[in-house]
mmCIF file of N, CA and C in Angstrom:
data_model
loop_
_atom_site.group_PDB
_atom_site.id
_atom_site.type_symbol
_atom_site.label_atom_id
_atom_site.label_comp_id
_atom_site.label_asym_id
_atom_site.label_seq_id
_atom_site.Cartn_x
_atom_site.Cartn_y
_atom_site.Cartn_z
ATOM 1 N N MET K 169 106.641 87.232 118.530
ATOM 2 C CA MET K 169 106.442 88.814 119.411
ATOM 3 C C MET K 169 105.028 88.790 119.071
ATOM 4 N N VAL K 170 103.894 89.088 120.550
ATOM 5 C CA VAL K 170 102.477 88.963 119.878
ATOM 6 C C VAL K 170 102.397 90.554 120.986
ATOM 7 N N ILE K 171 102.032 91.593 120.239
ATOM 8 C CA ILE K 171 101.028 92.611 121.270
ATOM 9 C C ILE K 171 99.817 92.685 120.854
ATOM 10 N N ALA K 172 98.756 92.708 121.858
ATOM 11 C CA ALA K 172 97.446 92.721 122.629
ATOM 12 C C ALA K 172 97.047 94.148 122.960
ATOM 13 N N ILE K 173 96.320 94.865 122.671
ATOM 14 C CA ILE K 173 95.741 95.908 122.781
ATOM 15 C C ILE K 173 94.049 95.565 122.745
ATOM 16 N N THR K 174 93.940 96.026 124.358
ATOM 17 C CA THR K 174 92.458 95.716 124.591
ATOM 18 C C THR K 174 91.481 96.336 125.656
ATOM 19 N N GLU K 175 90.587 96.229 125.126
ATOM 20 C CA GLU K 175 89.609 97.418 125.380
ATOM 21 C C GLU K 175 88.489 96.592 126.849
ATOM 22 N N ARG K 176 87.883 97.915 127.163
ATOM 23 C CA ARG K 176 87.181 97.114 128.483
ATOM 24 C C ARG K 176 85.770 96.955 127.511
ATOM 25 N N LYS K 177 85.240 95.637 127.686
ATOM 26 C CA LYS K 177 83.253 95.208 127.586
ATOM 27 C C LYS K 177 82.202 96.742 128.098
ATOM 28 N N ASN K 178 82.407 97.115 129.179
ATOM 29 C CA ASN K 178 81.593 97.361 129.556
ATOM 30 C C ASN K 178 81.816 98.796 128.515
ATOM 31 N N SER K 179 80.531 99.285 128.038
ATOM 32 C CA SER K 179 81.083 100.438 127.442
ATOM 33 C C SER K 179 80.823 101.955 128.343
ATOM 34 N N ASP K 180 79.947 101.596 129.287
ATOM 35 C CA ASP K 180 80.506 102.974 130.505
ATOM 36 C C ASP K 180 81.488 103.650 130.556
ATOM 37 N N ASP K 181 82.382 102.416 130.722
ATOM 38 C CA ASP K 181 83.564 102.467 131.204
ATOM 39 C C ASP K 181 84.751 103.150 130.384
ATOM 40 N N LYS K 182 84.483 103.432 130.279
ATOM 41 C CA LYS K 182 85.438 103.465 128.425
ATOM 42 C C LYS K 182 87.591 104.502 128.674
ATOM 43 N N ILE K 183 87.661 103.762 128.580
ATOM 44 C CA ILE K 183 89.424 104.890 129.188
ATOM 45 C C ILE K 183 89.942 105.088 128.010
ATOM 46 N N PRO K 184 89.512 106.332 128.013
ATOM 47 C CA PRO K 184 90.423 107.556 127.073
ATOM 48 C C PRO K 184 91.162 106.943 126.639
ATOM 49 N N PRO K 185 91.026 107.241 124.942
ATOM 50 C CA PRO K 185 92.774 106.837 124.454
ATOM 51 C C PRO K 185 94.359 107.020 124.954
ATOM 52 N N ASP K 186 95.188 106.696 125.014
ATOM 53 C CA ASP K 186 96.265 107.072 125.368
ATOM 54 C C ASP K 186 97.612 107.473 124.323
ATOM 55 N N ALA K 187 97.171 108.276 123.791
ATOM 56 C CA ALA K 187 98.373 108.734 123.437
ATOM 57 C C ALA K 187 99.605 108.397 123.067
ATOM 58 N N PHE K 188 100.251 107.589 123.502
ATOM 59 C CA PHE K 188 101.462 107.289 123.542
ATOM 60 C C PHE K 188 101.700 106.189 123.284
ATOM 61 N N ILE K 189 100.475 105.107 122.899
ATOM 62 C CA ILE K 189 100.339 104.019 122.603
ATOM 63 C C ILE K 189 100.920 103.521 121.388
ATOM 64 N N MET K 190 100.969 104.532 120.351
ATOM 65 C CA MET K 190 101.397 105.110 119.129
ATOM 66 C C MET K 190 102.011 104.624 118.713
ATOM 67 N N PHE K 191 103.228 105.113 119.661
ATOM 68 C CA PHE K 191 105.033 105.525 120.082
ATOM 69 C C PHE K 191 105.450 104.350 120.665
ATOM 70 N N THR K 192 104.559 103.846 121.680
ATOM 71 C CA THR K 192 105.801 102.557 121.963
ATOM 72 C C THR K 192 105.481 101.934 121.048
ATOM 73 N N ILE K 193 104.195 101.614 120.344
ATOM 74 C CA ILE K 193 104.165 100.471 119.549
ATOM 75 C C ILE K 193 105.059 100.954 118.159
ATOM 76 N N ALA K 194 105.769 102.078 117.557
ATOM 77 C CA ALA K 194 106.549 102.070 116.851
ATOM 78 C C ALA K 194 107.804 101.919 116.882
ATOM 79 N N ASP K 195 108.144 102.149 118.587
ATOM 80 C CA ASP K 195 109.343 101.619 119.405
ATOM 81 C C ASP K 195 109.721 100.460 119.475
ATOM 82 N N ILE K 196 108.678 99.350 119.808
ATOM 83 C CA ILE K 196 109.069 98.145 119.315
ATOM 84 C C ILE K 196 108.602 97.713 118.142
ATOM 85 N N VAL K 197 108.179 97.689 117.166
ATOM 86 C CA VAL K 197 108.075 98.017 115.484
ATOM 87 C C VAL K 197 109.595 97.934 115.554
ATOM 88 N N THR K 198 110.520 99.645 115.541
ATOM 89 C CA THR K 198 111.796 99.407 115.332
ATOM 90 C C THR K 198 112.231 98.701 115.278
ATOM 91 N N ASP K 199 112.822 98.259 116.767
ATOM 92 C CA ASP K 199 113.377 97.212 117.701
ATOM 93 C C ASP K 199 113.396 96.267 117.040
ATOM 94 N N PHE K 200 112.060 95.556 117.353
ATOM 95 C CA PHE K 200 111.996 94.454 115.900
ATOM 96 C C PHE K 200 112.655 93.917 114.832
ATOM 97 N N PHE K 201 112.709 95.225 114.763
ATOM 98 C CA PHE K 201 113.460 95.340 112.869
ATOM 99 C C PHE K 201 114.826 95.854 112.845
ATOM 100 N N LYS K 202 115.429 95.604 113.757
ATOM 101 C CA LYS K 202 117.333 95.505 113.725
ATOM 102 C C LYS K 202 117.396 94.143 113.184
ATOM 103 N N ASN K 203 117.438 93.430 112.794
ATOM 104 C CA ASN K 203 116.963 91.961 112.358
ATOM 105 C C ASN K 203 116.106 92.499 110.742
ATOM 106 N N ARG K 204 117.218 92.690 109.842
ATOM 107 C CA ARG K 204 115.870 92.983 108.294
ATOM 108 C C ARG K 204 114.889 91.254 107.861
ATOM 109 N N GLU K 205 115.900 90.316 108.951
ATOM 110 C CA GLU K 205 114.819 89.213 108.536
ATOM 111 C C GLU K 205 113.451 89.202 108.636
ATOM 112 N N ARG K 206 113.466 89.429 109.434
ATOM 113 C CA ARG K 206 111.952 89.329 110.095
ATOM 114 C C ARG K 206 110.863 90.149 109.507
ATOM 115 N N ILE K 207 109.849 89.586 109.665
ATOM 116 C CA ILE K 207 108.415 89.962 108.689
ATOM 117 C C ILE K 207 107.597 90.046 110.322
ATOM 118 N N ILE K 208 106.688 91.221 109.875
ATOM 119 C CA ILE K 208 105.054 90.900 111.393
ATOM 120 C C ILE K 208 103.486 90.565 110.399
ATOM 121 N N VAL K 209 102.886 89.519 111.111
ATOM 122 C CA VAL K 209 101.821 89.708 110.074
ATOM 123 C C VAL K 209 101.015 89.628 111.407
ATOM 124 N N TYR K 210 100.153 90.675 110.803
ATOM 125 C CA TYR K 210 98.683 90.328 111.984
ATOM 126 C C TYR K 210 97.468 90.544 111.424
ATOM 127 N N ILE K 211 96.601 89.687 111.973
ATOM 128 C CA ILE K 211 95.096 89.734 111.898
ATOM 129 C C ILE K 211 94.113 90.624 112.543
ATOM 130 N N CYS K 212 93.355 91.437 112.411
ATOM 131 C CA CYS K 212 92.620 91.878 113.799
ATOM 132 C C CYS K 212 91.284 91.464 113.675
ATOM 133 N N ASP K 213 91.451 91.215 115.422
ATOM 134 C CA ASP K 213 90.614 90.524 116.083
ATOM 135 C C ASP K 213 88.741 91.227 115.268
ATOM 136 N N THR K 214 87.777 90.096 115.002
ATOM 137 C CA THR K 214 86.521 90.413 114.611
ATOM 138 C C THR K 214 85.804 90.568 115.355
ATOM 139 N N SER K 215 85.987 89.166 116.747
ATOM 140 C CA SER K 215 85.077 89.604 117.980
ATOM 141 C C SER K 215 84.182 89.961 117.902
ATOM 142 N N ASP K 216 84.557 91.444 117.874
ATOM 143 C CA ASP K 216 83.522 92.515 118.651
ATOM 144 C C ASP K 216 82.984 93.759 117.655
ATOM 145 N N ALA K 217 83.257 93.062 116.168
ATOM 146 C CA ALA K 217 83.559 93.731 114.812
ATOM 147 C C ALA K 217 83.933 95.418 114.634
ATOM 148 N N ARG K 218 84.780 95.233 115.667
ATOM 149 C CA ARG K 218 85.550 96.589 115.557
ATOM 150 C C ARG K 218 86.791 96.416 114.388
ATOM 151 N N HIS K 219 87.368 95.539 114.169
ATOM 152 C CA HIS K 219 88.028 95.261 113.198
ATOM 153 C C HIS K 219 88.482 96.053 112.209
ATOM 154 N N LEU K 220 88.122 96.665 111.570
ATOM 155 C CA LEU K 220 87.774 97.676 109.991
ATOM 156 C C LEU K 220 88.615 98.948 110.909
ATOM 157 N N ALA K 221 87.638 99.206 111.649
ATOM 158 C CA ALA K 221 88.133 99.720 113.095
ATOM 159 C C ALA K 221 90.002 99.941 113.489
ATOM 160 N N ARG K 222 89.950 99.013 113.948
ATOM 161 C CA ARG K 222 91.305 98.512 114.535
ATOM 162 C C ARG K 222 92.359 99.021 113.108
ATOM 163 N N SER K 223 92.236 98.455 112.114
ATOM 164 C CA SER K 223 92.584 98.418 111.644
ATOM 165 C C SER K 223 93.056 99.175 110.755
ATOM 166 N N HIS K 224 92.272 100.502 110.283
ATOM 167 C CA HIS K 224 92.285 101.801 110.534
ATOM 168 C C HIS K 224 93.813 102.403 111.232
ATOM 169 N N LYS K 225 92.844 102.224 112.142
ATOM 170 C CA LYS K 225 94.263 102.738 113.381
ATOM 171 C C LYS K 225 95.337 102.499 113.565
ATOM 172 N N PHE K 226 96.238 101.116 113.238
ATOM 173 C CA PHE K 226 97.328 100.990 113.399
ATOM 174 C C PHE K 226 98.063 101.325 111.134
ATOM 175 N N GLY K 227 96.577 101.196 110.511
ATOM 176 C CA GLY K 227 97.194 101.970 109.665
ATOM 177 C C GLY K 227 97.546 102.811 109.086
ATOM 178 N N LEU K 228 96.876 104.177 109.944
ATOM 179 C CA LEU K 228 97.361 106.088 110.210
ATOM 180 C C LEU K 228 98.353 105.694 110.725
ATOM 181 N N TRP K 229 98.658 104.532 112.279
ATOM 182 C CA TRP K 229 100.415 104.924 113.167
ATOM 183 C C TRP K 229 100.897 104.620 111.542
ATOM 184 N N PHE K 230 100.846 103.378 111.149
ATOM 185 C CA PHE K 230 101.877 102.675 110.432
ATOM 186 C C PHE K 230 102.693 104.393 109.278
ATOM 187 N N GLU K 231 101.339 105.436 108.683
ATOM 188 C CA GLU K 231 101.290 106.619 107.896
ATOM 189 C C GLU K 231 102.469 107.001 108.746
ATOM 190 N N LYS K 232 101.740 107.696 109.776
ATOM 191 C CA LYS K 232 102.941 108.821 110.856
ATOM 192 C C LYS K 232 104.431 108.503 110.958
ATOM 193 N N PHE K 233 105.071 106.735 111.155
ATOM 194 C CA PHE K 233 105.886 107.067 111.569
ATOM 195 C C PHE K 233 106.605 106.160 110.091
ATOM 196 N N LYS K 234 105.791 106.558 109.040
ATOM 197 C CA LYS K 234 105.884 105.787 107.915
ATOM 198 C C LYS K 234 107.437 106.082 106.784
ATOM 199 N N THR K 235 108.964 105.120 106.955
ATOM 200 C CA THR K 235 109.931 105.336 106.217
ATOM 201 C C THR K 235 109.888 104.547 105.557
ATOM 202 N N THR K 236 111.076 105.134 104.489
ATOM 203 C CA THR K 236 111.786 104.103 103.428
ATOM 204 C C THR K 236 111.766 102.720 103.680
ATOM 205 N N GLN K 237 112.105 103.001 104.990
ATOM 206 C CA GLN K 237 112.589 101.303 105.679
ATOM 207 C C GLN K 237 111.482 100.187 104.867
ATOM 208 N N PHE K 238 110.563 100.129 105.662
ATOM 209 C CA PHE K 238 109.150 99.265 105.633
ATOM 210 C C PHE K 238 108.345 99.381 104.795
ATOM 211 N N MET K 239 107.224 97.849 104.464
ATOM 212 C CA MET K 239 106.269 98.375 103.205
ATOM 213 C C MET K 239 105.081 97.338 104.062
ATOM 214 N N LYS K 240 104.300 97.765 104.053
ATOM 215 C CA LYS K 240 102.736 97.732 104.479
ATOM 216 C C LYS K 240 102.174 96.585 103.320
ATOM 217 N N VAL K 241 101.636 95.529 103.609
ATOM 218 C CA VAL K 241 100.886 94.651 102.224
ATOM 219 C C VAL K 241 99.254 94.090 103.212
ATOM 220 N N ASP K 242 98.841 94.724 102.849
ATOM 221 C CA ASP K 242 96.968 93.846 102.800
ATOM 222 C C ASP K 242 96.686 93.178 102.315
ATOM 223 N N ALA K 243 95.869 91.921 102.691
ATOM 224 C CA ALA K 243 94.687 90.947 102.025
ATOM 225 C C ALA K 243 93.980 91.048 103.341
ATOM 226 N N PHE K 244 92.739 90.777 102.331
ATOM 227 C CA PHE K 244 91.703 90.386 103.086
ATOM 228 C C PHE K 244 90.853 88.661 102.238
ATOM 229 N N ILE K 245 90.636 88.934 103.208
ATOM 230 C CA ILE K 245 89.748 86.929 103.546
ATOM 231 C C ILE K 245 88.215 87.670 103.877
ATOM 232 N N ILE K 246 87.354 87.187 103.062
ATOM 233 C CA ILE K 246 85.821 87.285 103.168
ATOM 234 C C ILE K 246 85.509 85.707 103.523
ATOM 235 N N ASP K 247 84.402 85.604 104.693
ATOM 236 C CA ASP K 247 84.054 83.635 104.577
ATOM 237 C C ASP K 247 82.961 83.853 104.429
ATOM 238 N N GLU K 248 82.563 82.620 104.205
ATOM 239 C CA GLU K 248 81.193 82.310 103.520
ATOM 240 C C GLU K 248 79.490 83.307 104.597
ATOM 241 N N MET K 249 79.948 83.891 106.092
ATOM 242 C CA MET K 249 78.974 84.746 106.482
ATOM 243 C C MET K 249 79.949 86.080 105.636
ATOM 244 N N GLY K 250 80.681 86.519 105.772
ATOM 245 C CA GLY K 250 80.383 87.673 104.808
ATOM 246 C C GLY K 250 81.811 88.416 105.891
ATOM 247 N N VAL K 251 82.060 88.465 106.799
ATOM 248 C CA VAL K 251 83.321 88.290 107.644
ATOM 249 C C VAL K 251 84.283 88.809 107.527
ATOM 250 N N ILE K 252 84.843 89.981 107.166
ATOM 251 C CA ILE K 252 86.118 90.520 106.778
ATOM 252 C C ILE K 252 87.376 90.225 107.717
ATOM 253 N N TYR K 253 88.015 89.847 107.258
ATOM 254 C CA TYR K 253 89.596 89.118 108.311
ATOM 255 C C TYR K 253 90.511 90.024 107.098
ATOM 256 N N ILE K 254 91.121 90.993 107.899
ATOM 257 C CA ILE K 254 91.865 91.911 107.503
ATOM 258 C C ILE K 254 93.686 91.549 107.973
ATOM 259 N N ASN K 255 94.069 91.181 107.332
ATOM 260 C CA ASN K 255 95.313 90.423 107.591
ATOM 261 C C ASN K 255 96.392 91.347 106.651
ATOM 262 N N THR K 256 97.446 91.862 107.574
ATOM 263 C CA THR K 256 98.468 92.261 107.042
ATOM 264 C C THR K 256 99.906 91.389 107.143
ATOM 265 N N LEU K 257 100.759 92.374 106.720
ATOM 266 C CA LEU K 257 102.079 91.782 106.522
ATOM 267 C C LEU K 257 103.169 93.280 106.499
ATOM 268 N N ILE K 258 103.950 93.400 107.546
ATOM 269 C CA ILE K 258 104.823 94.331 107.324
ATOM 270 C C ILE K 258 106.101 93.812 107.172
ATOM 271 N N LEU K 259 107.239 94.221 106.577
ATOM 272 C CA LEU K 259 108.523 93.815 106.377
ATOM 273 C C LEU K 259 109.203 94.730 106.538
ATOM 274 N N HIS K 260 110.871 94.459 106.156
ATOM 275 C CA HIS K 260 112.291 95.489 106.227
ATOM 276 C C HIS K 260 111.927 95.874 104.068
ATOM 277 N N ARG K 261 112.872 96.638 104.059
ATOM 278 C CA ARG K 261 112.413 96.322 102.605
ATOM 279 C C ARG K 261 113.910 96.133 102.107
ATOM 280 N N GLU K 262 114.405 95.745 103.181
ATOM 281 C CA GLU K 262 116.410 95.263 102.237
ATOM 282 C C GLU K 262 116.100 93.594 103.446
ATOM 283 N N ASN K 263 115.335 92.991 103.697
ATOM 284 C CA ASN K 263 114.770 91.743 103.246
ATOM 285 C C ASN K 263 115.418 91.436 102.616
ATOM 286 N N PRO K 264 116.709 89.882 102.684
ATOM 287 C CA PRO K 264 117.254 89.062 101.725
ATOM 288 C C PRO K 264 115.910 88.786 100.665
ATOM 289 N N TYR K 265 114.278 88.292 101.133
ATOM 290 C CA TYR K 265 113.623 87.221 100.903
ATOM 291 C C TYR K 265 112.407 87.794 100.496
ATOM 292 N N PHE K 266 112.015 89.403 100.205
ATOM 293 C CA PHE K 266 111.416 90.648 100.032
ATOM 294 C C PHE K 266 110.646 90.323 98.912
ATOM 295 N N VAL K 267 110.657 89.536 98.093
ATOM 296 C CA VAL K 267 109.707 89.301 96.978
ATOM 297 C C VAL K 267 108.711 87.984 97.057
ATOM 298 N N GLU K 268 110.061 86.812 97.767
ATOM 299 C CA GLU K 268 109.497 86.309 97.575
ATOM 300 C C GLU K 268 108.884 85.961 99.075
ATOM 301 N N ILE K 269 108.195 86.417 100.089
ATOM 302 C CA ILE K 269 107.877 87.502 100.944
ATOM 303 C C ILE K 269 106.336 87.375 100.487
ATOM 304 N N ILE K 270 106.753 88.382 99.848
ATOM 305 C CA ILE K 270 105.696 89.168 99.450
ATOM 306 C C ILE K 270 104.351 88.035 98.488
ATOM 307 N N ASP K 271 106.014 87.468 97.566
ATOM 308 C CA ASP K 271 104.296 86.303 96.682
ATOM 309 C C ASP K 271 104.136 85.256 97.812
ATOM 310 N N ALA K 272 104.747 84.475 98.463
ATOM 311 C CA ALA K 272 103.894 83.732 99.681
ATOM 312 C C ALA K 272 102.522 84.374 101.026
ATOM 313 N N PHE K 273 103.087 85.290 100.697
ATOM 314 C CA PHE K 273 101.828 86.271 101.609
ATOM 315 C C PHE K 273 100.338 85.873 100.660
ATOM 316 N N ARG K 274 100.915 87.054 99.753
ATOM 317 C CA ARG K 274 99.324 87.219 98.611
ATOM 318 C C ARG K 274 99.318 85.523 98.060
ATOM 319 N N LYS K 275 100.216 84.481 98.621
ATOM 320 C CA LYS K 275 99.630 82.925 97.682
ATOM 321 C C LYS K 275 98.562 82.768 99.098
ATOM 322 N N VAL K 276 98.831 82.707 99.814
ATOM 323 C CA VAL K 276 98.202 82.365 101.419
ATOM 324 C C VAL K 276 96.593 82.589 101.670
ATOM 325 N N THR K 277 96.633 84.174 101.456
ATOM 326 C CA THR K 277 95.736 85.156 101.890
ATOM 327 C C THR K 277 95.112 84.756 100.342
ATOM 328 N N GLY K 278 95.026 85.241 98.748
ATOM 329 C CA GLY K 278 94.444 84.831 97.907
ATOM 330 C C GLY K 278 93.649 83.559 98.269
ATOM 331 N N GLY K 279 94.868 82.461 98.226
ATOM 332 C CA GLY K 279 94.190 81.149 98.433
ATOM 333 C C GLY K 279 93.022 80.787 98.900
ATOM 334 N N TYR K 280 91.905 81.819 100.186
ATOM 335 C CA TYR K 280 90.664 81.527 100.544
ATOM 336 C C TYR K 280 89.868 82.318 99.543
ATOM 337 N N THR K 281 90.509 83.930 99.138
ATOM 338 C CA THR K 281 88.976 83.937 97.848
ATOM 339 C C THR K 281 88.655 83.162 96.948
ATOM 340 N N GLU K 282 89.669 82.009 96.111
ATOM 341 C CA GLU K 282 89.057 81.433 95.271
ATOM 342 C C GLU K 282 88.194 80.513 95.242
ATOM 343 N N ASP K 283 87.328 80.440 94.336
ATOM 344 C CA ASP K 283 86.479 79.718 94.409
ATOM 345 C C ASP K 283 86.935 78.512 94.198
ATOM 346 N N LYS K 284 86.344 77.435 95.261
ATOM 347 C CA LYS K 284 87.059 76.107 95.748
ATOM 348 C C LYS K 284 86.160 75.474 94.415
#
C-alpha cells in the first residue's frame, strides 16, 4: 500500500488543508490492520525540506486517533550532509511478531547511524 500526499509546487497556488484527509488516512490504516500481522513503515519525503513538518503532522494525526491497538516507533537517520530522514514504524500491538519487528526496525535504522 502506498499513500502519497502531494502539494503544489507554486506557492501562490496553495490548496487549503482538507480537514477530511486525517479521517481518510485513519480509516485506511484501521482497515489495513484488520490483519494484525501487517506493518506500516514510512519515510517522510525530504526533497522539498518539509519532512519535519510532515512527520509532525502525521504524529499529530496518530495521537488524535491513538488507541491501545497500535504502536508507533520513530527512528532518525542523518546523512553526511546533515539531512534528517524520518522513518516511522506502525504496528498492531497484538502482532505475533511484535518484539521481533521492533528489534529489526531498530537494527536497520540504527545501523545507519553507527560509525563505519
